mmCIF file of C-alpha atoms in Angstrom:
data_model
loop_
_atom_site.group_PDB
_atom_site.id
_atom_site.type_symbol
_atom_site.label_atom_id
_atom_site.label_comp_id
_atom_site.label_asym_id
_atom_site.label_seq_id
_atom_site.Cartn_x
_atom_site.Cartn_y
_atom_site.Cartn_z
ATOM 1 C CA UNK G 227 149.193 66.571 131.497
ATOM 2 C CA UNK G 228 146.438 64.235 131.689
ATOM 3 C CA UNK G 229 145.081 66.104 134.348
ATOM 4 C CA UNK G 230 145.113 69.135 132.954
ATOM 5 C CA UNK G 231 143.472 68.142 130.132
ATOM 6 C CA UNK G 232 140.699 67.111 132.144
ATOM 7 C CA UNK G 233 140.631 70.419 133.725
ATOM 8 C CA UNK G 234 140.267 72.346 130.239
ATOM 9 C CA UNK G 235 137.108 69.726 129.798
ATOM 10 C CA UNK G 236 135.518 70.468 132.496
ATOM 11 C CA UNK G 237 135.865 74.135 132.404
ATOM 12 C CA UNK G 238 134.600 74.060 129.051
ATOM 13 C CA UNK G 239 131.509 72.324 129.631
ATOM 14 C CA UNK G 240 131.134 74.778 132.172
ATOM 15 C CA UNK G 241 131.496 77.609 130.437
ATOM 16 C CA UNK G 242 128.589 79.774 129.844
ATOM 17 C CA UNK G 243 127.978 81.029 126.141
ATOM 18 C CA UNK G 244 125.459 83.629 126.765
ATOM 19 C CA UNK G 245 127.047 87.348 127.250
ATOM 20 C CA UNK G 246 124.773 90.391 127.992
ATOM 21 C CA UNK G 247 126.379 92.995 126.018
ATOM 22 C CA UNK G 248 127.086 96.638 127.873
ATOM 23 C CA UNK G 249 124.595 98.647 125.345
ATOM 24 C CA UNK G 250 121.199 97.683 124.001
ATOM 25 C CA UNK G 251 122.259 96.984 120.553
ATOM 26 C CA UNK G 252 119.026 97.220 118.889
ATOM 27 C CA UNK G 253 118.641 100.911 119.049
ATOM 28 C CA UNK G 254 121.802 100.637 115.778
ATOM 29 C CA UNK G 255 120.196 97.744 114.798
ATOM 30 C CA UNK G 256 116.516 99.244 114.267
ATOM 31 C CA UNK G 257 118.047 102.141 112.535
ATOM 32 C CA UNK G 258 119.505 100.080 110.576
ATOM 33 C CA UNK G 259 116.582 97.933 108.805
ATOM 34 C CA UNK G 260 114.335 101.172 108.958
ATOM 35 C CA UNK G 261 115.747 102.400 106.426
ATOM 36 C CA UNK G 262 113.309 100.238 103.953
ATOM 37 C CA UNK G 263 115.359 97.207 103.200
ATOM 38 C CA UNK G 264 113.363 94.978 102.247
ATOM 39 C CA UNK G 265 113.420 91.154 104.110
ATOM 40 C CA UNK G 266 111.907 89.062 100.946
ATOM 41 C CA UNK G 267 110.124 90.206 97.512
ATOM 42 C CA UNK G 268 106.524 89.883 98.775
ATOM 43 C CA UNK G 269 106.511 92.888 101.219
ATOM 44 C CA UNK G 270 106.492 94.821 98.427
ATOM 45 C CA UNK G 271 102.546 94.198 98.161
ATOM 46 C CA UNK G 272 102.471 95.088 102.013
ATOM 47 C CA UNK G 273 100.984 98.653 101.217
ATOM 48 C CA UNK G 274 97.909 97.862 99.673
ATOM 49 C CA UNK G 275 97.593 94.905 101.977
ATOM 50 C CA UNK G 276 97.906 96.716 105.326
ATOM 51 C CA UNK G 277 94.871 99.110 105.464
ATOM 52 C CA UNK G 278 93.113 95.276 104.705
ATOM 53 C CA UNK G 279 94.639 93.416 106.803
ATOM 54 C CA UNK G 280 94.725 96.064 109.765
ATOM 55 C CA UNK G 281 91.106 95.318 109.675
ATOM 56 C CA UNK G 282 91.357 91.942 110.208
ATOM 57 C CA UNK G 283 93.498 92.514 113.152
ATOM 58 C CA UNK G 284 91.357 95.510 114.821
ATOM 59 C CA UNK G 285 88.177 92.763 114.192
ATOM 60 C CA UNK G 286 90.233 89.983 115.859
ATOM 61 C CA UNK G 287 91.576 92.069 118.394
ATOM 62 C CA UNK G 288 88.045 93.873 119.371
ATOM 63 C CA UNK G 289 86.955 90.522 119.627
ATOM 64 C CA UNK G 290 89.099 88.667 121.884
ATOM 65 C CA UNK G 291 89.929 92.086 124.574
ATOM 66 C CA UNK G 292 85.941 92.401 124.518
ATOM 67 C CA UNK G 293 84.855 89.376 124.266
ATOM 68 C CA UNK G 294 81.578 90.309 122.265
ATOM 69 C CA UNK G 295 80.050 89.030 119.203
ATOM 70 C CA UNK G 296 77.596 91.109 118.278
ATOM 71 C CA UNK G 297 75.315 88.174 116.436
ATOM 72 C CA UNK G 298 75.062 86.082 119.493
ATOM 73 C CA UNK G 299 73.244 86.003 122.252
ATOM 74 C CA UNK G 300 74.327 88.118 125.600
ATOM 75 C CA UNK G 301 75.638 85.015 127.219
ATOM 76 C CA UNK G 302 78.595 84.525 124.685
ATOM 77 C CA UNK G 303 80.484 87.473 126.378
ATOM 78 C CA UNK G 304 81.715 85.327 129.373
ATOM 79 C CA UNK G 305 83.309 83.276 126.730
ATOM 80 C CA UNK G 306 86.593 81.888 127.372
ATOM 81 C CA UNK G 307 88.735 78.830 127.610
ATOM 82 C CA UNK G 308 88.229 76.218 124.796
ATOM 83 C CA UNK G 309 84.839 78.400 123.785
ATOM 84 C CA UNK G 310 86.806 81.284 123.166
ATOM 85 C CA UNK G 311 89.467 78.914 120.647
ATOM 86 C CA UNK G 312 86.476 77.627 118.776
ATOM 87 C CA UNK G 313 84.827 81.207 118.153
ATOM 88 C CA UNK G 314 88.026 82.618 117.000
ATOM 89 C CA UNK G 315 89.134 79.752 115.079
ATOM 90 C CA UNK G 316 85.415 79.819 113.124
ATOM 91 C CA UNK G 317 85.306 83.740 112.684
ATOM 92 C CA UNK G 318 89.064 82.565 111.047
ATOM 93 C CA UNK G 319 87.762 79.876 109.026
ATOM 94 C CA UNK G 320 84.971 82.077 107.610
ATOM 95 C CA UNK G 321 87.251 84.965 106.701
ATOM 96 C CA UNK G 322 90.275 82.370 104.970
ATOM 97 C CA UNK G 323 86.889 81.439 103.285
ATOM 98 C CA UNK G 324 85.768 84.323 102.369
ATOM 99 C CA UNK G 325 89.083 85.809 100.725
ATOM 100 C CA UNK G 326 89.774 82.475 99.473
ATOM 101 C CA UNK G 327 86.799 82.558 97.539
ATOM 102 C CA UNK G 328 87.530 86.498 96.342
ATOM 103 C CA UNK G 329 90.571 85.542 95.039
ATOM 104 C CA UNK G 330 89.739 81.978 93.162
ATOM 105 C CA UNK G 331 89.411 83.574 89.977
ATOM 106 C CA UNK G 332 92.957 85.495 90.311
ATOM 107 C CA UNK G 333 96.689 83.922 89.756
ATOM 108 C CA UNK G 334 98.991 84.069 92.880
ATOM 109 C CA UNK G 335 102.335 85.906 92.686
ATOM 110 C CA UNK G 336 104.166 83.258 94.252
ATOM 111 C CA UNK G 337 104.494 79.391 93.824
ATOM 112 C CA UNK G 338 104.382 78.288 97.584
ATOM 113 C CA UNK G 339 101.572 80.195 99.063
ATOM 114 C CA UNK G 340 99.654 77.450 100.029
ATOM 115 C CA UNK G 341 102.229 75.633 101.795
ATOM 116 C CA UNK G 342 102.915 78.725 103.668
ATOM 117 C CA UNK G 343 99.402 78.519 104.145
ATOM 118 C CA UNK G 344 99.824 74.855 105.337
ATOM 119 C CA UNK G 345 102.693 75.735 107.624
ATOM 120 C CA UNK G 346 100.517 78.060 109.218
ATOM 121 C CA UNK G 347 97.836 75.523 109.871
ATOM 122 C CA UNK G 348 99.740 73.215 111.642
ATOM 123 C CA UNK G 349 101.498 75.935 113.770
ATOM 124 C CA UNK G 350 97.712 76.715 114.561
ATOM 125 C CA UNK G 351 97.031 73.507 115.415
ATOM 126 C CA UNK G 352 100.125 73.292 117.755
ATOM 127 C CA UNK G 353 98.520 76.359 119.752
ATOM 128 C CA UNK G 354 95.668 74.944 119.566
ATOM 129 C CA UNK G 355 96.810 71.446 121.247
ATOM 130 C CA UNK G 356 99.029 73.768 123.748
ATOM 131 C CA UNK G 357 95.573 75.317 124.614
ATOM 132 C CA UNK G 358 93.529 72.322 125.074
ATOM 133 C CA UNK G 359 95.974 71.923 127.785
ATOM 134 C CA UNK G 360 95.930 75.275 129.333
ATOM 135 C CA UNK G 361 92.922 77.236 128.132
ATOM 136 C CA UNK G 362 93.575 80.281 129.581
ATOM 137 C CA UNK G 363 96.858 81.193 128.520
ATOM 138 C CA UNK G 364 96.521 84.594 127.159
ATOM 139 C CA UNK G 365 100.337 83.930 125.503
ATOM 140 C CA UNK G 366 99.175 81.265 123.631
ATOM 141 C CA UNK G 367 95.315 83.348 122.732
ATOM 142 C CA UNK G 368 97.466 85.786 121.386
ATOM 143 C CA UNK G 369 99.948 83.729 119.270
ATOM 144 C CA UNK G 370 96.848 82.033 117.611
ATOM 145 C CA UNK G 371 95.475 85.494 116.506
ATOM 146 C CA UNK G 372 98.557 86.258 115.276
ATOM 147 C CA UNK G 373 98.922 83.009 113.070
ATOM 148 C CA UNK G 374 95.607 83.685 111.609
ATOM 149 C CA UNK G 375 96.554 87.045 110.906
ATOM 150 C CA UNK G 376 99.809 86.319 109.238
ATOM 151 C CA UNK G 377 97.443 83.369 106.598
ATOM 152 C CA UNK G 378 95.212 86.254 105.787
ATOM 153 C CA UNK G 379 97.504 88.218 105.112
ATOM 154 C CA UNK G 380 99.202 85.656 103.307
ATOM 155 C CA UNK G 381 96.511 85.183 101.098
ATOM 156 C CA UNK G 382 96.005 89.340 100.574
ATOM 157 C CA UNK G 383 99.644 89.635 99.342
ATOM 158 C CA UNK G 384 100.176 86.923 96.959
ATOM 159 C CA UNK G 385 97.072 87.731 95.597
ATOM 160 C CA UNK G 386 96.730 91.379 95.737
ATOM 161 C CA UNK G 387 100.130 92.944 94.546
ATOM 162 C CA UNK G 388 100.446 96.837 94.885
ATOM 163 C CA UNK G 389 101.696 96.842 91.407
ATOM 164 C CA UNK G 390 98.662 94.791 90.257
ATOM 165 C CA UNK G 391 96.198 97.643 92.391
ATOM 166 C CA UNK G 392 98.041 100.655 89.965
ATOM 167 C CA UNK M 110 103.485 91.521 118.553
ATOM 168 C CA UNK M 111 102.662 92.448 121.690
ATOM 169 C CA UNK M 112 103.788 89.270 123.753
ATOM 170 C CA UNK M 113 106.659 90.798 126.569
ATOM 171 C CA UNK M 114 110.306 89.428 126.321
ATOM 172 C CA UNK M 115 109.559 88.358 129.998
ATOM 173 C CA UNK M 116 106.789 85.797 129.012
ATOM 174 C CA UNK M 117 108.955 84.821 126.428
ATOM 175 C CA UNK M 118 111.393 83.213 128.038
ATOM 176 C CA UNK M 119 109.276 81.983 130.942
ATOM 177 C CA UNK M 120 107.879 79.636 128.282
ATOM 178 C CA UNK M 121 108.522 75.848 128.071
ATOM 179 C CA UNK M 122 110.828 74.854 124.922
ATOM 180 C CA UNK M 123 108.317 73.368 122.772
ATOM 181 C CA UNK M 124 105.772 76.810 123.366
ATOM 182 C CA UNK M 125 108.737 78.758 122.588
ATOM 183 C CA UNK M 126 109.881 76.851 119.349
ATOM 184 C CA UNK M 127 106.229 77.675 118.209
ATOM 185 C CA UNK M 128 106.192 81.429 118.968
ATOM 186 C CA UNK M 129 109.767 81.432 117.296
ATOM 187 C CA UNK M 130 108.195 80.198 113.982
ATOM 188 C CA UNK M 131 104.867 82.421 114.111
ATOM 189 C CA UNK M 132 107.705 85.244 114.812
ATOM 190 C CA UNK M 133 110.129 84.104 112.161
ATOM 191 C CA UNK M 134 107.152 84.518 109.686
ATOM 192 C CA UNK M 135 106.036 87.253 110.805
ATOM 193 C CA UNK M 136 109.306 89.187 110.770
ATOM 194 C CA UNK M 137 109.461 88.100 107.406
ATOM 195 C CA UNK M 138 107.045 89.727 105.826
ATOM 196 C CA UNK M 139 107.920 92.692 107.728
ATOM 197 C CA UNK M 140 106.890 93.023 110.902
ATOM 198 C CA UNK M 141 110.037 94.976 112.778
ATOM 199 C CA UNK M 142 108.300 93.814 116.295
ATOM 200 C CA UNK M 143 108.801 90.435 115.978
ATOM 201 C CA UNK M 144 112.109 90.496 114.476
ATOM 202 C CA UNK M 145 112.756 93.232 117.988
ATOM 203 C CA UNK M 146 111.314 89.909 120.037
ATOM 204 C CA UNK M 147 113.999 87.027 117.693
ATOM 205 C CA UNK M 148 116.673 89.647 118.591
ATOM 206 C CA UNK M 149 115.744 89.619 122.189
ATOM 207 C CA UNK M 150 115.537 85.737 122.426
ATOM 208 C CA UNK M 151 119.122 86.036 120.859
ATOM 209 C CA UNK M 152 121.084 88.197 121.452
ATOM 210 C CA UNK M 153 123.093 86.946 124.573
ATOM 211 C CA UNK M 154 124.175 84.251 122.912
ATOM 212 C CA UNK M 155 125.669 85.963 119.423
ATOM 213 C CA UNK M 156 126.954 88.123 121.530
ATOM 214 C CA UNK M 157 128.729 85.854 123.420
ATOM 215 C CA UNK M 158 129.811 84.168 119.902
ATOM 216 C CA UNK M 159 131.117 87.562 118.940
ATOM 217 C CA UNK M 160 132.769 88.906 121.574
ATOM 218 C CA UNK M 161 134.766 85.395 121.849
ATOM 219 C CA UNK M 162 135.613 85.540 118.235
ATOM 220 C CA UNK M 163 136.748 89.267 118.167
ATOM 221 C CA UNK M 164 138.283 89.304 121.669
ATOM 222 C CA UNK M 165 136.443 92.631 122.808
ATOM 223 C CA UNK M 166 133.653 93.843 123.787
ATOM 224 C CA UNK M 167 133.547 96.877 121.513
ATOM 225 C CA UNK M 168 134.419 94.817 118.448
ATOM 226 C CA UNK M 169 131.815 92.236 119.603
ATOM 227 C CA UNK M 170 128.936 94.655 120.130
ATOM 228 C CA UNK M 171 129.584 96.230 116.390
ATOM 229 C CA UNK M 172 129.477 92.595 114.989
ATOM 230 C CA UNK M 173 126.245 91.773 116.720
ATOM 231 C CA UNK M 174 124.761 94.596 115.467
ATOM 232 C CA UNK M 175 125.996 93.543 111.828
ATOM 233 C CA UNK M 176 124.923 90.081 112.544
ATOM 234 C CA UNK M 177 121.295 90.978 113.448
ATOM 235 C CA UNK M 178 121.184 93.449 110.362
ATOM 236 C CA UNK M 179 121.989 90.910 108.028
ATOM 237 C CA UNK M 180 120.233 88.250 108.990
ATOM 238 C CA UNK M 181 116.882 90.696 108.734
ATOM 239 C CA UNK M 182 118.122 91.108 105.115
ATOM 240 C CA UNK M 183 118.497 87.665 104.395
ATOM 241 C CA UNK M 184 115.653 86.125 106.878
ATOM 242 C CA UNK M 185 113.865 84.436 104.047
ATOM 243 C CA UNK M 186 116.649 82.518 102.784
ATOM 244 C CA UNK M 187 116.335 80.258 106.261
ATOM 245 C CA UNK M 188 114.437 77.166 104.957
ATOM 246 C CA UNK M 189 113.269 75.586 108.282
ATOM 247 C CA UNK M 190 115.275 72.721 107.660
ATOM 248 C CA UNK M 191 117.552 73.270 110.395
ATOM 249 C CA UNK M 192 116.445 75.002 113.807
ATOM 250 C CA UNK M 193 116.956 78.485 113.489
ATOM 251 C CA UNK M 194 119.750 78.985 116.525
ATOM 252 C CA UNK M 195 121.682 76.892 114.442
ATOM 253 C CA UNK M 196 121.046 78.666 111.144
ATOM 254 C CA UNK M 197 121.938 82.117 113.319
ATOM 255 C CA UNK M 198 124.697 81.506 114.638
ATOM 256 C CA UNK M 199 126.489 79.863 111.109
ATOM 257 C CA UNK M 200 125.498 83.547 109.809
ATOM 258 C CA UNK M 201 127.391 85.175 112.990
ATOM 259 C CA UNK M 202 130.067 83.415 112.756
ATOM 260 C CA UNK M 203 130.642 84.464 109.059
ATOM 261 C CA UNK M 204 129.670 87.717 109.720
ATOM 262 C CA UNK M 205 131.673 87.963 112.746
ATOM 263 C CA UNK M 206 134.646 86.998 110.644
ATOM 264 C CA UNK M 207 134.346 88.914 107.775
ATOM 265 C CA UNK M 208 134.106 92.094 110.421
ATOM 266 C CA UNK M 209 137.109 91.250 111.991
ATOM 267 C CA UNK M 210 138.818 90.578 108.234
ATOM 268 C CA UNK M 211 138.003 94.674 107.550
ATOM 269 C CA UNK M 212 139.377 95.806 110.883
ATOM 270 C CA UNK M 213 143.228 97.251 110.712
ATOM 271 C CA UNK M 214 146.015 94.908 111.407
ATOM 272 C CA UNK M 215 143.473 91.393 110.813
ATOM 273 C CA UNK M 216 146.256 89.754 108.610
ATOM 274 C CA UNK M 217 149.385 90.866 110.805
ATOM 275 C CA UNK M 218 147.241 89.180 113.935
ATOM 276 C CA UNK M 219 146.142 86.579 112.101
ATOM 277 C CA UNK M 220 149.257 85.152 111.149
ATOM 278 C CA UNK M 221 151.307 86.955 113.728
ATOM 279 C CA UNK M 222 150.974 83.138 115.269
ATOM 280 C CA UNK M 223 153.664 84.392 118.677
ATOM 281 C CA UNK M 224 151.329 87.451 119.828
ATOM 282 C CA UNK M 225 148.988 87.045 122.641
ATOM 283 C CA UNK M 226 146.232 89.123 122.816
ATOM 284 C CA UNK M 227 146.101 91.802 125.402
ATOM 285 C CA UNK M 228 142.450 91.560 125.807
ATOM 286 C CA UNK M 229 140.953 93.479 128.731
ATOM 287 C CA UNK M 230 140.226 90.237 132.146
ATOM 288 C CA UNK M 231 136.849 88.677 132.184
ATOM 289 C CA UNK M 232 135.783 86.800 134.247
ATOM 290 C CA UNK M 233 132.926 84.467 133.451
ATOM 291 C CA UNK M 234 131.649 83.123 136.919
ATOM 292 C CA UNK M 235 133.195 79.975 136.210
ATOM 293 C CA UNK M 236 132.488 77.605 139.445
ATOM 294 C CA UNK M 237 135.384 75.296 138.509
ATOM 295 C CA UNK M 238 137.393 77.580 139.678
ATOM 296 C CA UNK M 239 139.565 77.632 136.185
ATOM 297 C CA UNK M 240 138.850 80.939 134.815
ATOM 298 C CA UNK M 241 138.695 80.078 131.022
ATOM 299 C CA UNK M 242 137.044 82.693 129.649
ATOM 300 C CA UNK M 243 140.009 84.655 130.335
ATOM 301 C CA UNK M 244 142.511 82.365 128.817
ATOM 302 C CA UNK M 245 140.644 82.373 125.856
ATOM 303 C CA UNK M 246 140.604 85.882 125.164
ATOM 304 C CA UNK M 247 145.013 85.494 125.924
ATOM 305 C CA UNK M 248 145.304 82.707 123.312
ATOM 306 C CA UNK M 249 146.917 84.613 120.188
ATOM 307 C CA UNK M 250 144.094 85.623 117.970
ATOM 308 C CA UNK M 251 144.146 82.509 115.189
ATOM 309 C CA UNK M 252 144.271 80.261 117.633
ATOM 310 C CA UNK M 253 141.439 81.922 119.602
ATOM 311 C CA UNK M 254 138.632 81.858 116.848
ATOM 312 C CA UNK M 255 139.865 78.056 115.460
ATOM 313 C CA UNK M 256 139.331 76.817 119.125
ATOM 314 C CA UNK M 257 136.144 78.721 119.839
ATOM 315 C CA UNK M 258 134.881 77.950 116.493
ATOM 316 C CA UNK M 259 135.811 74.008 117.333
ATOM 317 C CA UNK M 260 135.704 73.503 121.069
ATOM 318 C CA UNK M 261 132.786 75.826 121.905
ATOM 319 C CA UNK M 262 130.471 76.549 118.738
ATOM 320 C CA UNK M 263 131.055 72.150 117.334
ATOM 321 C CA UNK M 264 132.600 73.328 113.831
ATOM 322 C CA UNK M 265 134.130 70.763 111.837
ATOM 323 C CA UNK M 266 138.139 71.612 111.459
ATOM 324 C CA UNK M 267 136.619 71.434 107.356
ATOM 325 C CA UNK M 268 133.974 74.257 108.053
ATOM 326 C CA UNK M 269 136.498 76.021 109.853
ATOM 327 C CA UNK M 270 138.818 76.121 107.045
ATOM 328 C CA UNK M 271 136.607 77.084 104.376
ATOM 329 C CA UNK M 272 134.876 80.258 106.714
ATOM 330 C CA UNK M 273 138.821 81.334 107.268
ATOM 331 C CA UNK M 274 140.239 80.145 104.190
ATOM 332 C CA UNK M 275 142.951 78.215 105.530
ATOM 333 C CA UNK M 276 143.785 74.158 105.397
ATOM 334 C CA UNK M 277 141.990 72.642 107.362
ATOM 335 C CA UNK M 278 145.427 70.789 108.675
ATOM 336 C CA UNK M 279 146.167 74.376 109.607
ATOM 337 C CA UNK M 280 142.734 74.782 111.684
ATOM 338 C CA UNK M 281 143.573 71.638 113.412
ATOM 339 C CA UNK M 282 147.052 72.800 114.123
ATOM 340 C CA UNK M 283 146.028 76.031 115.477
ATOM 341 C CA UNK M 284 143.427 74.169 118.059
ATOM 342 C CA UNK M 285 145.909 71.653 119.538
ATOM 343 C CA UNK M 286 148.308 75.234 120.226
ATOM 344 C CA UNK M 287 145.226 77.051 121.536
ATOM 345 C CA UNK M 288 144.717 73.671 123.678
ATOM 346 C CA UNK M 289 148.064 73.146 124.844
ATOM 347 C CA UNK M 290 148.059 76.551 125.708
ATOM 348 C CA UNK M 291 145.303 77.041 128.045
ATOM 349 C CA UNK M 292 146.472 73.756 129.608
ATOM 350 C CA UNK M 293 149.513 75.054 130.178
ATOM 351 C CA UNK M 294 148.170 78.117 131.798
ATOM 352 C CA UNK M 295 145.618 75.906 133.557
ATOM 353 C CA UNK M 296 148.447 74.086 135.197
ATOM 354 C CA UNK M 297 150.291 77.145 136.408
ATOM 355 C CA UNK M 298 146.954 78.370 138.620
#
């Protein structure tokens, strides 16, 4: 008995909990939550905020494939490694300041913003300290864009409502 | 999001714990790509949550798909507090359960406590030898979700009781048979 008991243990602790199912599943599943559900309260503003914050992104993303800045000098465009964090981190910083500043003067829709905000900043500055460590790492470039995307258009949405743009 | 499943899971834990929060937030507010790139980090192992619960593949891959539906409805009610694996897979569970409660015949083989599952072999590459996947799936259908829920998934015999509202003497009960069961069939190989 004893020993069997054992056995059960050890198979258990071998036993593997990942399955691949037969199917790709998300073909049902992306049907499913294209149908406009909505995943919290805020996206509602998302329709004013896109065409905004699409800019952002094509700026950011221009930037970073091409490498240029079109206010410095020609020997910016090799930029990369820890040169490349800093310029994209500043261009950030001006832009957060910049919509920051727009929107002073207006209430936000929602309580927590600038924790979100907050949030953000230190998942930034995880990137950031993964970076120091490997500079290259287009993975991690890219996940830094993104976070700065996602605070400005933070900031656009609890700010800039689509039913406060009717 | 643009970022391949591949590099995903290439990356070291702490990387990926990052990109799963700048996803989580992303997805969100929205953004069906990076909810595409949770459900791909995922989705092995709800489905293996699933199709241990239910017993079948079919059943399994329709629960999966209800599990990864309804957590995009309810995404913003995860607080962070606990890591978000652990947060999914409470939801699957639930879900899982409450799939298997509007299926035909769920209270005859739930408390049909003598039937053994007929559930199509599996085998699960088990080195040991001991093929338990397969036993598992045998074990009569209570007992098979109380032990999975408790042995495999950590659920307190309490939380196990409330999700299947029965005693939690009764959830106990049902994983010492499921036990004594696959030890029994253990033995016999």
């Amino acid at each position: 008995m004893v020993e069997h008991n054992h056995k059960l243990t050890v198979a258990l602790a071998k036993l593997e909990k990942e399955k691949v199912p037969d199917k790709d599943l998300w073909v049902g599943i992306a049907h499913s939550i294209n149908d406009n559900i909505p995943a919290t309260p805020v996206k509602q503003g998302r329709g004013v905020a896109m065409p905004i914050a699409a800019s952002f992104i094509l700026f950011a993303a221009v930037l970073l494939v091409t490498k240029i800045d079109p206010l410095s000098e020609p020997s910016s465009q090799g930029m990369h490694g820890d040169a490349l964090v800093q310029a994209i981190s500043q261009q950030h910083e001006e832009q957060k300041l910049s919509l920051l500043t727009r929107f002073s003067e207006k209430a936000a829709v929602t309580d927590d913003w600038q924790q979100q905000l907050n949030e953000l900043d230190e998942a930034a500055s995880a990137v950031k300290r993964a970076l120091a460590e490997d500079p290259d790492n287009t993975a991690l470039l890219g996940m830094l864009q993104h976070i700065y995307q996602q605070q400005l258009l933070l900031i656009e949405r609890v700010h800039a409502p689509k039913w406060q743009q009717i | 999001m643009e970022l391949s499943h591949a590099t995903v899971t290439d990356m070291k834990p702490d990387t990926l714990r990052v990109r799963e929060s700048v996803l989580l937030r992303a997805a969100v507010n929205g953004d069906r790509d990076a909810y595409r790139e949770i459900y791909d980090i995922h989705i092995k192992r709800v489905f293996g949550l699933c199709f241990r619960l239910t017993g079948e593949r079919g059943m399994a891959e329709d629960a999966a798909q209800e599990v990864f539906i309804q957590v995009w409805r309810t995404l913003s009610n995860f607080d962070g507090r606990s890591q978000f694996s652990t947060w999914l897979h409470s939801v699957a569970a639930n879900v899982t359960i409450s799939y298997m409660r509007r299926q035909k015949n769920w209270l005859q083989r739930m408390f049909d406590i003598e039937s053994v599952t007929l559930a199509e072999p599996e085998t699960s590459g088990c080195s040991s030898g001991v093929d338990l996947e397969k036993y598992i799936l045998r074990l009569p259908e209570r007992a098979r979700v109380v032990f999975v829920l408790h042995a495999i998934e950590g659920y307190r015999h309490e939380d196990i009781a409330t999700m299947l509202k029965i005693a939690s003497g009764t959830s106990k009960a049902q994983y010492h048979r499921a036990r004594q069961l696959l030890e029994d069939w253990m033995g016999a190989d």
